Amino acid sequence: MKNIKKNIIVFILISVVFIFIWYIYNNASSKVGYKTDLPKVGAAIYKYDDEFMSYILNSMEDESYGKVALNVNDSQNDQNIQLRQVDEMISNGVRAIAINLVDPKAAQIVINKAKAWDLPVIFFNKEPESSVLNSYNKAWFVGTDSKEAGILQGKMIVDLWNQNKSKWDKNHDGKLSYVLLKGEPGHPDAEARSKYALDEIKKAGIPVEKLDEATAMWDAAKAKDKMDAWISKFNNKIEFVISNNDVMALGAIDSLEKAGYLSGNKFIPVVGIDAIPAAIKKIKEGKMVGTVLNDANSQGKAIIDLVANVAKGKNIFSGTSWRGNSDKSVRIHYVIIIKDNVDEAEQAYK
Ligand code: GAL
């Protein structure tokens, strides 16, 4: 009798401990989005140290809760590191991968790795060549249309220049004398933005004078250095600073402010692309004249919606409002942002 009683107590105690462990595990895991029944998804960002990408990452993490068990890697701007991360994702049993390539040309290697395990791949932000994307029926791209950003930036420059020409055309020669800060050479966004912004200005009949163009690799400190050098080289000749993104525009603004520009009548218009909160602040302060919204929130949401579907073996667009293009892409539209509609950008980066 005594033994039976003892066994019952031991049984109850063990059960209580098990229930307690089960409860803690389930609660903790659902809080961080790693519920065991969610499909594992591996992702990589080309480098965490890129402000715009950090907004995409935040959006992806927010959107992943309850949908996928997302594990994101920082590829530290090194394609070899990223390829090793892809190998690890595969050996960890992910059901799909989402990749922001370091080098857009490495898309084929990633596809070969994924294809060997029949794994779907969503590339985002850095667009692979369409022939490469077409080589695998389980590969897609989520991002934007790089050309559209350039066209809109160009249109915005045309409007602003026409409205302010009497003040901004300092030597009154009718030409728009500019310096251009470029992102990573070979990056589809950097190339298309630079080309189409200028095409648009020329198409509007505004004569341009290119003082210089240089890459600052999407980076504020590098852009500040370039701008410092340009200010001393060209002195008062610069009439416009065109930047492929906001982070570099902010670096240029920093340089201009330190050199005594952007106040009083020493004004030089600066434009960027992305509409990140720091740039919106400068636009509100009147230190930057415009940008183009690159909607990080929507891109993060589209990446997760699509990768969750393919990881579950569903149709990629099932239950979503995203529509694919014939080139296997989902592209989020850009929007011109000037002082009058900054709230649109603030909404998108909430
Ligand atoms: C662009 C963005 C840049 C930079 C780049 C990284 O779309 O405008 O700021 O983040 O992506 O690939």
Short mmCIF file of C-alpha atoms and ligand atoms in Angstrom, two decimals:
data_model
loop_
_atom_site.label_atom_id
_atom_site.label_comp_id
_atom_site.label_asym_id
_atom_site.label_seq_id
_atom_site.Cartn_x
_atom_site.Cartn_y
_atom_site.Cartn_z
CA MET A 1 0.00 0.00 0.00
CA LYS A 2 2.77 2.34 1.06
CA ASN A 3 4.61 1.57 -2.20
CA ILE A 4 1.55 2.29 -4.37
CA LYS A 5 1.08 5.66 -2.63
CA LYS A 6 4.75 6.50 -3.16
CA ASN A 7 4.53 5.57 -6.87
CA ILE A 8 1.45 7.73 -7.37
CA ILE A 9 3.19 10.73 -5.78
CA VAL A 10 6.30 10.20 -7.94
CA PHE A 11 4.08 9.88 -11.04
CA ILE A 12 2.22 13.10 -10.21
CA LEU A 13 5.46 14.97 -9.55
CA ILE A 14 7.00 13.82 -12.85
CA SER A 15 3.81 14.80 -14.71
CA VAL A 16 3.80 18.26 -13.11
CA VAL A 17 7.45 18.79 -14.11
CA PHE A 18 6.70 17.68 -17.71
CA ILE A 19 3.65 19.92 -18.00
CA PHE A 20 5.67 22.83 -16.60
CA ILE A 21 8.54 22.31 -19.11
CA TRP A 22 6.05 21.93 -21.98
CA TYR A 23 4.29 25.16 -20.95
CA ILE A 24 7.53 27.20 -20.67
CA TYR A 25 8.82 25.86 -24.01
CA ASN A 26 5.64 26.60 -25.91
CA ASN A 27 5.20 30.07 -24.47
CA ALA A 28 8.80 31.15 -25.02
CA SER A 29 8.94 29.76 -28.53
CA SER A 30 5.71 31.38 -29.69
CA LYS A 31 6.94 34.75 -28.40
CA VAL A 32 10.02 34.69 -30.63
CA GLY A 33 8.19 33.19 -33.57
CA TYR A 34 10.03 29.84 -33.51
CA LYS A 35 7.02 27.61 -32.94
CA THR A 36 8.11 24.14 -33.92
CA ASP A 37 5.25 23.60 -36.35
CA LEU A 38 6.26 26.63 -38.44
CA PRO A 39 8.37 25.86 -41.52
CA LYS A 40 12.01 26.86 -41.24
CA VAL A 41 13.13 29.62 -43.60
CA GLY A 42 16.75 30.75 -44.00
CA ALA A 43 17.52 34.31 -45.05
CA ALA A 44 20.61 36.42 -45.64
CA ILE A 45 21.09 40.20 -45.88
CA TYR A 46 24.15 41.33 -47.87
CA LYS A 47 25.31 43.39 -44.87
CA TYR A 48 23.51 44.50 -41.75
CA ASP A 49 25.46 47.73 -41.86
CA ASP A 50 23.17 49.22 -44.57
CA GLU A 51 20.45 51.45 -43.23
CA PHE A 52 17.86 50.78 -45.90
CA MET A 53 18.37 47.00 -45.60
CA SER A 54 17.88 47.26 -41.83
CA TYR A 55 14.34 48.54 -42.49
CA ILE A 56 13.68 45.60 -44.82
CA LEU A 57 15.00 43.24 -42.14
CA ASN A 58 12.76 44.79 -39.45
CA SER A 59 9.76 44.40 -41.68
CA MET A 60 10.66 40.77 -42.49
CA GLU A 61 11.03 39.94 -38.81
CA ASP A 62 7.73 41.57 -37.89
CA GLU A 63 5.91 39.83 -40.71
CA SER A 64 7.38 36.41 -39.95
CA TYR A 65 5.64 35.99 -36.57
CA GLY A 66 3.25 33.09 -36.71
CA LYS A 67 4.06 32.39 -40.37
CA VAL A 68 7.59 30.97 -40.58
CA ALA A 69 10.51 30.21 -38.28
CA LEU A 70 12.84 32.78 -39.79
CA ASN A 71 16.58 32.67 -39.31
CA VAL A 72 18.45 35.64 -40.81
CA ASN A 73 22.21 35.88 -41.42
CA ASP A 74 24.47 38.91 -41.85
CA SER A 75 26.59 38.16 -44.94
CA GLN A 76 29.03 40.94 -43.99
CA ASN A 77 29.37 42.08 -47.60
CA ASP A 78 31.29 38.91 -48.46
CA GLN A 79 29.86 36.57 -51.13
CA ASN A 80 31.87 33.58 -49.82
CA ILE A 81 30.47 34.03 -46.33
CA GLN A 82 26.98 34.17 -47.83
CA LEU A 83 27.48 30.97 -49.81
CA ARG A 84 28.61 29.20 -46.64
CA GLN A 85 25.48 30.51 -44.90
CA VAL A 86 23.35 29.06 -47.71
CA ASP A 87 25.06 25.66 -47.21
CA GLU A 88 24.32 25.86 -43.47
CA MET A 89 20.67 26.77 -44.10
CA ILE A 90 20.33 23.72 -46.32
CA SER A 91 21.96 21.40 -43.82
CA ASN A 92 19.71 22.83 -41.09
CA GLY A 93 16.71 21.64 -43.06
CA VAL A 94 15.13 24.92 -44.19
CA ARG A 95 12.09 24.63 -46.46
CA ALA A 96 12.87 27.78 -48.48
CA ILE A 97 15.49 30.51 -48.66
CA ALA A 98 15.32 34.30 -49.08
CA ILE A 99 18.53 35.89 -50.31
CA ASN A 100 19.76 39.48 -50.63
CA LEU A 101 22.85 38.71 -52.70
CA VAL A 102 26.18 40.36 -51.97
CA ASP A 103 27.08 40.16 -55.64
CA PRO A 104 24.10 39.95 -58.03
CA LYS A 105 26.25 37.77 -60.29
CA ALA A 106 26.32 35.01 -57.65
CA ALA A 107 22.63 34.19 -58.22
CA GLN A 108 23.43 31.14 -60.34
CA ILE A 109 25.60 29.56 -57.62
CA VAL A 110 22.81 30.04 -55.07
CA ILE A 111 20.29 28.54 -57.50
CA ASN A 112 22.52 25.52 -58.12
CA LYS A 113 22.76 24.88 -54.39
CA ALA A 114 18.99 25.24 -53.86
CA LYS A 115 18.08 23.22 -56.95
CA ALA A 116 20.06 20.23 -55.72
CA TRP A 117 17.60 20.01 -52.79
CA ASP A 118 14.53 21.21 -54.72
CA LEU A 119 14.36 24.26 -52.44
CA PRO A 120 12.49 27.44 -53.49
CA VAL A 121 14.53 30.69 -53.51
CA ILE A 122 13.25 34.24 -53.20
CA PHE A 123 15.92 36.77 -54.16
CA PHE A 124 15.28 40.28 -52.91
CA ASN A 125 16.65 43.82 -53.32
CA LYS A 126 19.55 42.92 -55.66
CA GLU A 127 17.98 41.66 -58.85
CA PRO A 128 19.60 38.68 -60.59
CA GLU A 129 19.88 38.51 -64.39
CA SER A 130 16.55 37.39 -65.84
CA SER A 131 18.17 34.44 -67.68
CA VAL A 132 19.46 33.15 -64.33
CA LEU A 133 16.06 33.58 -62.65
CA ASN A 134 14.44 31.77 -65.56
CA SER A 135 16.83 28.83 -65.22
CA TYR A 136 14.97 27.55 -62.12
CA ASN A 137 11.20 27.35 -61.82
CA LYS A 138 11.42 27.74 -58.03
CA ALA A 139 13.26 31.10 -58.11
CA TRP A 140 11.60 34.55 -57.88
CA PHE A 141 12.58 38.16 -57.24
CA VAL A 142 10.98 40.64 -54.83
CA GLY A 143 12.09 44.24 -55.11
CA THR A 144 11.46 47.27 -57.24
CA ASP A 145 11.96 48.46 -60.79
CA SER A 146 15.37 50.18 -60.63
CA LYS A 147 14.58 52.20 -63.75
CA GLU A 148 11.43 53.64 -62.18
CA ALA A 149 13.46 55.14 -59.29
CA GLY A 150 15.75 56.91 -61.77
CA ILE A 151 12.86 58.24 -63.86
CA LEU A 152 11.03 59.57 -60.81
CA GLN A 153 14.17 61.14 -59.35
CA GLY A 154 14.79 62.79 -62.74
CA LYS A 155 11.21 64.12 -62.96
CA MET A 156 11.48 65.52 -59.45
CA ILE A 157 14.77 67.27 -60.30
CA VAL A 158 13.17 68.77 -63.44
CA ASP A 159 10.21 70.20 -61.50
CA LEU A 160 12.32 71.53 -58.64
CA TRP A 161 14.90 73.05 -61.01
CA ASN A 162 12.24 74.76 -63.12
CA GLN A 163 10.63 76.25 -60.01
CA ASN A 164 13.90 77.48 -58.48
CA LYS A 165 16.15 78.09 -61.48
CA SER A 166 16.66 81.78 -60.78
CA LYS A 167 18.23 80.96 -57.38
CA TRP A 168 19.86 77.59 -58.11
CA ASP A 169 21.51 78.32 -61.48
CA LYS A 170 24.27 80.27 -59.76
CA ASN A 171 26.25 81.33 -62.84
CA HIS A 172 23.05 81.87 -64.87
CA ASP A 173 24.37 79.87 -67.82
CA GLY A 174 21.08 77.90 -68.08
CA LYS A 175 22.91 74.64 -67.38
CA LEU A 176 22.35 72.40 -64.39
CA SER A 177 25.88 71.65 -63.11
CA TYR A 178 25.81 68.54 -61.00
CA VAL A 179 27.84 65.98 -59.10
CA LEU A 180 26.51 62.45 -58.84
CA LEU A 181 27.00 60.04 -55.93
CA LYS A 182 26.67 56.49 -57.16
CA GLY A 183 25.93 53.27 -55.25
CA GLU A 184 27.88 50.02 -55.82
CA PRO A 185 29.06 49.82 -59.44
CA GLY A 186 27.32 46.93 -61.21
CA HIS A 187 24.37 47.01 -58.79
CA PRO A 188 21.21 47.19 -60.95
CA ASP A 189 19.81 50.02 -58.77
CA ALA A 190 22.98 52.11 -58.98
CA GLU A 191 23.33 51.73 -62.74
CA ALA A 192 19.68 52.32 -63.66
CA ARG A 193 19.12 55.17 -61.22
CA SER A 194 22.17 57.06 -62.52
CA LYS A 195 21.22 56.57 -66.17
CA TYR A 196 17.49 57.25 -66.06
CA ALA A 197 17.61 60.26 -63.72
CA LEU A 198 19.92 62.02 -66.16
CA ASP A 199 17.96 60.86 -69.22
CA GLU A 200 14.82 62.40 -67.74
CA ILE A 201 16.51 65.76 -67.12
CA LYS A 202 17.89 65.85 -70.66
CA LYS A 203 14.51 64.79 -72.09
CA ALA A 204 12.93 67.80 -70.38
CA GLY A 205 15.29 70.02 -72.36
CA ILE A 206 17.46 71.11 -69.45
CA PRO A 207 21.12 71.34 -70.50
CA VAL A 208 23.39 69.64 -67.98
CA GLU A 209 27.05 69.89 -67.05
CA LYS A 210 28.50 66.87 -65.28
CA LEU A 211 31.16 68.15 -62.91
CA ASP A 212 31.92 64.67 -61.59
CA GLU A 213 30.48 61.29 -60.71
CA ALA A 214 31.89 58.84 -58.15
CA THR A 215 30.83 55.78 -56.25
CA ALA A 216 30.37 56.06 -52.51
CA MET A 217 29.07 52.46 -52.23
CA TRP A 218 25.72 53.51 -50.63
CA ASP A 219 27.78 54.75 -47.65
CA ALA A 220 27.48 58.09 -45.76
CA ALA A 221 31.12 58.41 -44.66
CA LYS A 222 32.42 57.70 -48.19
CA ALA A 223 29.91 60.20 -49.61
CA LYS A 224 31.03 62.86 -47.13
CA ASP A 225 34.66 62.37 -48.18
CA LYS A 226 33.72 62.70 -51.86
CA MET A 227 31.67 65.81 -51.19
CA ASP A 228 34.48 67.38 -49.13
CA ALA A 229 36.81 66.86 -52.10
CA TRP A 230 34.25 68.21 -54.60
CA ILE A 231 33.58 71.32 -52.51
CA SER A 232 37.26 72.22 -52.53
CA LYS A 233 37.72 71.29 -56.19
CA PHE A 234 34.65 72.98 -57.68
CA ASN A 235 34.09 75.63 -55.07
CA ASN A 236 30.86 77.42 -56.01
CA LYS A 237 30.27 75.65 -59.30
CA ILE A 238 28.13 72.81 -57.90
CA GLU A 239 24.43 73.50 -58.54
CA PHE A 240 22.93 70.09 -57.74
CA VAL A 241 23.90 66.97 -55.79
CA ILE A 242 22.20 63.87 -57.20
CA SER A 243 22.56 60.79 -55.03
CA ASN A 244 21.57 57.18 -55.76
CA ASN A 245 20.34 56.81 -52.16
CA ASP A 246 19.52 58.85 -49.05
CA VAL A 247 22.38 57.60 -46.90
CA MET A 248 24.91 59.06 -49.37
CA ALA A 249 22.78 62.22 -49.72
CA LEU A 250 22.97 62.61 -45.94
CA GLY A 251 26.77 62.23 -46.07
CA ALA A 252 26.88 64.99 -48.70
CA ILE A 253 24.60 67.20 -46.58
CA ASP A 254 26.89 66.69 -43.59
CA SER A 255 29.85 67.83 -45.68
CA LEU A 256 27.95 70.83 -47.10
CA GLU A 257 26.76 71.96 -43.68
CA LYS A 258 30.28 71.74 -42.24
CA ALA A 259 31.53 73.86 -45.15
CA GLY A 260 28.95 76.52 -44.35
CA TYR A 261 26.43 75.63 -47.05
CA LEU A 262 22.68 74.99 -46.79
CA SER A 263 21.95 78.13 -44.84
CA GLY A 264 21.31 81.69 -45.93
CA ASN A 265 21.94 82.12 -49.65
CA LYS A 266 24.59 79.34 -49.76
CA PHE A 267 22.11 76.69 -50.81
CA ILE A 268 22.80 73.63 -52.96
CA PRO A 269 19.90 71.26 -53.64
CA VAL A 270 20.47 67.61 -52.70
CA VAL A 271 18.22 64.69 -53.67
CA GLY A 272 18.34 61.01 -52.73
CA ILE A 273 16.30 57.82 -52.95
CA ASP A 274 14.71 55.60 -50.22
CA ALA A 275 12.87 58.15 -48.01
CA ILE A 276 14.41 56.80 -44.81
CA PRO A 277 13.37 58.72 -41.65
CA ALA A 278 16.71 60.60 -41.36
CA ALA A 279 16.25 61.98 -44.88
CA ILE A 280 12.63 62.94 -44.20
CA LYS A 281 13.87 64.91 -41.19
CA LYS A 282 16.30 66.83 -43.45
CA ILE A 283 13.54 67.52 -45.98
CA LYS A 284 11.35 68.93 -43.22
CA GLU A 285 14.24 71.12 -42.06
CA GLY A 286 14.71 72.40 -45.61
CA LYS A 287 18.25 70.92 -45.89
CA MET A 288 17.32 68.38 -48.56
CA VAL A 289 14.90 69.03 -51.41
CA GLY A 290 13.49 65.59 -52.14
CA THR A 291 13.78 61.84 -52.31
CA VAL A 292 11.98 58.85 -53.81
CA LEU A 293 10.16 56.42 -51.53
CA ASN A 294 11.58 52.89 -51.64
CA ASP A 295 8.93 51.14 -49.57
CA ALA A 296 10.86 48.88 -47.19
CA ASN A 297 7.77 47.77 -45.25
CA SER A 298 5.92 46.48 -48.29
CA GLN A 299 9.02 44.75 -49.63
CA GLY A 300 9.58 42.95 -46.30
CA LYS A 301 5.94 41.90 -46.24
CA ALA A 302 6.02 40.62 -49.83
CA ILE A 303 9.21 38.62 -49.16
CA ILE A 304 7.69 36.90 -46.11
CA ASP A 305 4.25 36.30 -47.67
CA LEU A 306 5.84 34.64 -50.69
CA VAL A 307 8.54 32.69 -48.90
CA ALA A 308 5.98 31.41 -46.35
CA ASN A 309 3.78 30.11 -49.16
CA VAL A 310 6.56 28.31 -51.00
CA ALA A 311 7.99 26.92 -47.75
CA LYS A 312 4.57 25.36 -47.09
CA GLY A 313 4.43 23.97 -50.61
CA LYS A 314 1.54 26.29 -51.55
CA ASN A 315 1.18 28.38 -54.67
CA ILE A 316 3.47 31.40 -54.24
CA PHE A 317 0.63 33.97 -54.36
CA SER A 318 -1.96 31.93 -52.48
CA GLY A 319 -3.97 34.10 -50.07
CA THR A 320 -1.97 37.26 -50.81
CA SER A 321 -2.73 40.40 -52.78
CA TRP A 322 0.67 40.39 -54.52
CA ARG A 323 0.66 39.99 -58.27
CA GLY A 324 3.62 38.58 -60.13
CA ASN A 325 5.04 39.88 -63.39
CA SER A 326 5.86 37.65 -66.32
CA ASP A 327 9.56 37.94 -65.40
CA LYS A 328 8.92 36.11 -62.08
CA SER A 329 9.13 39.29 -60.04
CA VAL A 330 7.02 41.21 -57.57
CA ARG A 331 7.91 44.91 -57.75
CA ILE A 332 6.84 47.59 -55.30
CA HIS A 333 6.34 51.03 -56.85
CA TYR A 334 8.43 54.08 -55.98
CA VAL A 335 6.86 57.45 -55.07
CA ILE A 336 8.34 60.98 -55.37
CA ILE A 337 8.65 62.61 -51.95
CA ILE A 338 9.06 66.36 -51.46
CA LYS A 339 8.23 68.60 -48.49
CA ASP A 340 4.49 68.54 -49.33
CA ASN A 341 3.97 64.77 -49.04
CA VAL A 342 6.53 63.62 -46.43
CA ASP A 343 3.67 61.98 -44.51
CA GLU A 344 3.44 59.35 -47.25
CA ALA A 345 7.02 58.30 -46.52
CA GLU A 346 6.52 58.44 -42.77
CA GLN A 347 3.58 56.10 -43.14
CA ALA A 348 5.68 53.60 -45.12
CA TYR A 349 8.52 53.56 -42.55
CA LYS A 350 6.29 53.36 -39.47
C1 GAL B 1 18.92 49.96 -52.67
C2 GAL B 1 18.80 51.08 -51.65
C3 GAL B 1 20.16 51.43 -51.12
C4 GAL B 1 20.90 50.20 -50.63
C5 GAL B 1 20.88 49.10 -51.69
C6 GAL B 1 21.49 47.83 -51.17
O1 GAL B 1 17.65 49.61 -53.13
O2 GAL B 1 18.23 52.20 -52.26
O3 GAL B 1 20.05 52.38 -50.09
O4 GAL B 1 20.28 49.76 -49.46
O5 GAL B 1 19.54 48.85 -52.10
O6 GAL B 1 21.43 46.82 -52.12
#
